[in-house]
Coordinates of C-alpha atoms in Angstrom, one line a residue:
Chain A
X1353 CA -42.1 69.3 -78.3
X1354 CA -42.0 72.5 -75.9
X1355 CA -43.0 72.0 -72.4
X1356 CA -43.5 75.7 -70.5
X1357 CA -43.7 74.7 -66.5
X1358 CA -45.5 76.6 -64.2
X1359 CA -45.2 76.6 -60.2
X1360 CA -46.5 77.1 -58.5
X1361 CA -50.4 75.6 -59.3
X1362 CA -51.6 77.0 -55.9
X1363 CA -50.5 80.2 -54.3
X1364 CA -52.5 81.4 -51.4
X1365 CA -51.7 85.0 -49.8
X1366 CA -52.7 86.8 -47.2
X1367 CA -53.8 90.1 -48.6
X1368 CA -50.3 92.8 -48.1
X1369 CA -48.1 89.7 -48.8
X1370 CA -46.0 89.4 -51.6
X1371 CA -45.5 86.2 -54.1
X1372 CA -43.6 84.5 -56.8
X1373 CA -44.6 81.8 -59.8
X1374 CA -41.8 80.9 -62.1
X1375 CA -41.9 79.6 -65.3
X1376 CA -39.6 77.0 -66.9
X1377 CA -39.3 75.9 -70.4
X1378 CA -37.4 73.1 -71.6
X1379 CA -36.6 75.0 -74.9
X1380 CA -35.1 78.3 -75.7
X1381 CA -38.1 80.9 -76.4
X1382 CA -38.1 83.6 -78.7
X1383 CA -40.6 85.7 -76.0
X1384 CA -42.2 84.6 -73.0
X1385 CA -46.2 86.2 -72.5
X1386 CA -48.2 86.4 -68.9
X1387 CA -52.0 86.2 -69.2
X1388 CA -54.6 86.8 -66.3
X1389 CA -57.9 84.9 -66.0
X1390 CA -60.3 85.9 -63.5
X1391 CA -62.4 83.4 -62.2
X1392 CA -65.0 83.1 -65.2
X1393 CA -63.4 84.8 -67.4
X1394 CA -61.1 84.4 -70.5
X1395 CA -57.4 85.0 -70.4
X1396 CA -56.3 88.6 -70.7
X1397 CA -52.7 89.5 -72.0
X1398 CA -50.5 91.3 -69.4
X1399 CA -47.4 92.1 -70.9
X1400 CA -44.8 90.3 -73.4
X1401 CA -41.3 90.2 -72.8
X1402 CA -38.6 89.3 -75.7
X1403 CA -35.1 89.9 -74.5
X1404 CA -32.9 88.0 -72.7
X1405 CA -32.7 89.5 -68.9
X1406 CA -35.3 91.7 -69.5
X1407 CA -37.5 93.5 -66.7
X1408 CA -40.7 95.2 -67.0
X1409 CA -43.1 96.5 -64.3
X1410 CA -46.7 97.2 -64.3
X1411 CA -47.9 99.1 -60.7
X1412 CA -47.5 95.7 -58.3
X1413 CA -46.3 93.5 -60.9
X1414 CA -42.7 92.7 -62.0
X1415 CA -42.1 90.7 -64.8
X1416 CA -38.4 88.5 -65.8
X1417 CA -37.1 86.6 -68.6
X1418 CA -34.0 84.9 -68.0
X1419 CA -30.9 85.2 -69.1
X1420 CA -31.3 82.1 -70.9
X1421 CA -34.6 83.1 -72.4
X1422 CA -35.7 79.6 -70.6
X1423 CA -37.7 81.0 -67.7
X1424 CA -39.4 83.7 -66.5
X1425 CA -41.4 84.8 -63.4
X1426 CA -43.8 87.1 -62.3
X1427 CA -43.6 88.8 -58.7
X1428 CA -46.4 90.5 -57.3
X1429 CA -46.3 92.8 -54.2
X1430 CA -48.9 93.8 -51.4
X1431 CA -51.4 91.3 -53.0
X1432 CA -54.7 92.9 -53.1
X1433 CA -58.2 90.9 -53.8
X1434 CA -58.0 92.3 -56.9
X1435 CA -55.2 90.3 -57.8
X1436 CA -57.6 86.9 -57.4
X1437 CA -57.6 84.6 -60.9
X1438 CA -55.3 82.2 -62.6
X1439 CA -51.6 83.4 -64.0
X1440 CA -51.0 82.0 -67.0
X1441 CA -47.3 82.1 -68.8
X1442 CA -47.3 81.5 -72.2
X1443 CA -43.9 80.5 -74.1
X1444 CA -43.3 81.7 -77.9
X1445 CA -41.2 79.3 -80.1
X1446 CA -40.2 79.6 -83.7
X1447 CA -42.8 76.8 -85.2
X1448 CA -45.8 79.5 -84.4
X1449 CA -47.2 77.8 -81.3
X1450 CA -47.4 79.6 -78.0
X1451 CA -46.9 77.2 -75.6
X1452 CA -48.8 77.8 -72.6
X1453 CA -48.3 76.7 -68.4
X1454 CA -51.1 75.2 -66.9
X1455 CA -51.3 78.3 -64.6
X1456 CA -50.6 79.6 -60.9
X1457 CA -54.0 80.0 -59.4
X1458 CA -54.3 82.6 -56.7
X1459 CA -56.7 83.0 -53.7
X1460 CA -56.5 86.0 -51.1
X1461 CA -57.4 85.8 -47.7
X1462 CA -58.6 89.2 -46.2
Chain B
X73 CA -63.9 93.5 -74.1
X74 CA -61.6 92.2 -76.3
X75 CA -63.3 92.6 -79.3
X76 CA -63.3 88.7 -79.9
X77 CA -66.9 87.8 -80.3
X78 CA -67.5 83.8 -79.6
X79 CA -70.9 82.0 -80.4
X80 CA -72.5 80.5 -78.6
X81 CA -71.6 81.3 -75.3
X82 CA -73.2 77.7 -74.0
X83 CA -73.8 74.7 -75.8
X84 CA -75.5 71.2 -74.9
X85 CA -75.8 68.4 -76.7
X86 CA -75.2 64.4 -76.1
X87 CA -72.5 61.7 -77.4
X88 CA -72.1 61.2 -81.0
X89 CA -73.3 64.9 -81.8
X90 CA -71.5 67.0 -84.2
X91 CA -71.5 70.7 -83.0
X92 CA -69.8 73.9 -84.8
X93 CA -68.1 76.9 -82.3
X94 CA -67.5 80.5 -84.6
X95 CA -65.4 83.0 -83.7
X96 CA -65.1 86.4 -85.2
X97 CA -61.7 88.0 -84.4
X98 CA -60.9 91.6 -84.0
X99 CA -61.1 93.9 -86.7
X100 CA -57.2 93.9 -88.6
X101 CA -56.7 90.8 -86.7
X102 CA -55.6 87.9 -89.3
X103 CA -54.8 85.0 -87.1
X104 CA -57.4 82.9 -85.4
X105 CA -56.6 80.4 -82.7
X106 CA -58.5 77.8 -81.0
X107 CA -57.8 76.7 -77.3
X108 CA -59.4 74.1 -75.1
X109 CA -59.7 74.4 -71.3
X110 CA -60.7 71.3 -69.6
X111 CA -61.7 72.0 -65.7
X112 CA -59.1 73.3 -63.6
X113 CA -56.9 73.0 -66.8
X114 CA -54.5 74.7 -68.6
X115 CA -55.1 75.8 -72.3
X116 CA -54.5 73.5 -75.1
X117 CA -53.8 74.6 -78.3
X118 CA -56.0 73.5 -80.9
X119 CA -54.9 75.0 -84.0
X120 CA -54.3 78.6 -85.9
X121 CA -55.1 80.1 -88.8
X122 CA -53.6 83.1 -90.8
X123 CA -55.4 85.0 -93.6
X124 CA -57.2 81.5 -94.1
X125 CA -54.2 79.0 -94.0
X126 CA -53.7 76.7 -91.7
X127 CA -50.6 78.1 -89.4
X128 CA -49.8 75.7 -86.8
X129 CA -51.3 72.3 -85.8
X130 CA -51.4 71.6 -81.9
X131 CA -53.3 68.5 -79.6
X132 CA -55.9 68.5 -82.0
X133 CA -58.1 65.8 -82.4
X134 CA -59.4 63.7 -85.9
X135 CA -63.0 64.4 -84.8
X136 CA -62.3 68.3 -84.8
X137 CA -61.9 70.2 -87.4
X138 CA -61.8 73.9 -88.2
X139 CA -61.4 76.5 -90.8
X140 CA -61.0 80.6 -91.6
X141 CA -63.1 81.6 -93.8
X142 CA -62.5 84.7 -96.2
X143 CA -63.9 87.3 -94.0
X144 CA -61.6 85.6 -91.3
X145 CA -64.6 84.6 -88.9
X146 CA -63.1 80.8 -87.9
X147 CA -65.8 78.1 -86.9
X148 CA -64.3 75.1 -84.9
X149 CA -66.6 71.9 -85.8
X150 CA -66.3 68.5 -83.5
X151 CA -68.1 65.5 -84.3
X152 CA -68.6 62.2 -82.5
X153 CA -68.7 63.7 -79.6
X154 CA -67.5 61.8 -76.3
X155 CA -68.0 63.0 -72.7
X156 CA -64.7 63.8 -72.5
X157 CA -64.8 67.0 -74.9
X158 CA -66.7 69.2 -72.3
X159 CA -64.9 71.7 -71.9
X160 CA -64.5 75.6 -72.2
X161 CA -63.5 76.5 -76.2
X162 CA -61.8 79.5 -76.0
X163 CA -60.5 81.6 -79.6
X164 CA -57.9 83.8 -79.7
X165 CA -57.0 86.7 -82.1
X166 CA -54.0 88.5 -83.1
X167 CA -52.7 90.7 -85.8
X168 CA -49.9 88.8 -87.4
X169 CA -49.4 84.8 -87.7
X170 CA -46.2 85.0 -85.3
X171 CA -46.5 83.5 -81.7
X172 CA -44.5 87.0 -80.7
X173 CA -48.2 88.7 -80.8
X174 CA -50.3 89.2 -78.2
X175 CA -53.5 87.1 -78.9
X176 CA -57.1 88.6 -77.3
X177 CA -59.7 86.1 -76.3
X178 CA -63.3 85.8 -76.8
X179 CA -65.1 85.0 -74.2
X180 CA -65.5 81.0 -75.0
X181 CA -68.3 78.7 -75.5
X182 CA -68.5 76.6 -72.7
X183 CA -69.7 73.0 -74.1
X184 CA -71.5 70.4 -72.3
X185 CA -71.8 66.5 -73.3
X186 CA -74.8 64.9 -71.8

């Protein structure tokens, strides 16, 4: 069945820097969705993205699906200690199941 | 708040118990998901329901079983519960029964096997 990889599972930033987890499926995805869970929290939907090459941005945030539609990655810049909680990727596929990563978890130092 | 309303927010009980999780999705929402998060895990898809059919089938165990009711609230039952099954229970809405939607989460019922 689909696999959706996520690396990395640990990111720790110092607060200003900027980082990168990546997302890899082993299948072709009809749309790839990022989620945010804050420590305690549930998972709260970020953005979706559905076209091959696509780009979308949101403030610090930039968002990619690759050309492929087989990964995807989420860059964020000047990390802020708002930015704290666990990035989740989540892969869409045509047998209804949305196939998540088990997450890039983000700490800040100040 | 996501509009997903999950009860109860804490549950614990012992081995061999049978406990029931509900959700109630969002108003308009017609699909109902169910996801397990083990600690410092991933989410597991349960299962999903649309308009109250069965819609996809993930790592779901024979123990658990769940359904949608007509009103579309979804209750999760597992039985013979082992000590393994503590975990965080989260459900999901969306609008439609396609994996293109966004799903919202309730705020999960964390459960506890003594």
């Amino acid at each position: 069945g689909q696999q959706v990889m996520q690396i990395p599972q640990y990111q720790h930033v110092q607060e200003g820097e900027d980082f990168t987890t990546y997302c890899n499926s082993s299948t072709t995805l009809s749309n790839i969705q990022w989620y945010k869970q804050r420590p305690g929290g549930h998972p709260v939907f970020l953005i979706q993205l559905v076209k091959s090459g696509e780009v979308k941005k949101q403030k610090r945030l930039t968002f990619q699906f690759g050309e492929a539609k087989k990964n995807s990655s989420l860059h964020i810049t000047a990390t802020q200690t708002t930015d704290v909680g666990t990035y989740f990727c989540a892969g869409g596929s045509n047998d209804y199941k949305l196939s998540f990563g088990a997450g890039t978890t983000v700490t800040v130092r100040a | 708040d996501s509009g997903v309303t999950q009860t109860p927010k804490h549950l614990i009980t012992a081995t061999g118990q049978r406990v029931t999780l509900r959700c109630s999705p969002r108003s308009g929402d017609l699909s109902v998901y169910w996801y397990q998060q083990s600690l410092d895990q991933g989410l597991q898809f349960l299962i999903q329901y649309y308009n109250g059919e069965e819609r996809a089938k993930g790592n779901i165990l024979e123990r658990f079983s769940a359904q949608q009711f007509p009103d579309l609230h979804s209750e999760l039952n597992l039985s013979s519960l082992e000590l393994g099954d503590s975990a965080l229970y989260f459900c999901a809405s969306s609008v439609a029964g396609s994996p293109n939607q966004p799903q919202h989460f309730g705020d999960g019922t964390r459960l506890s096997i003594l």
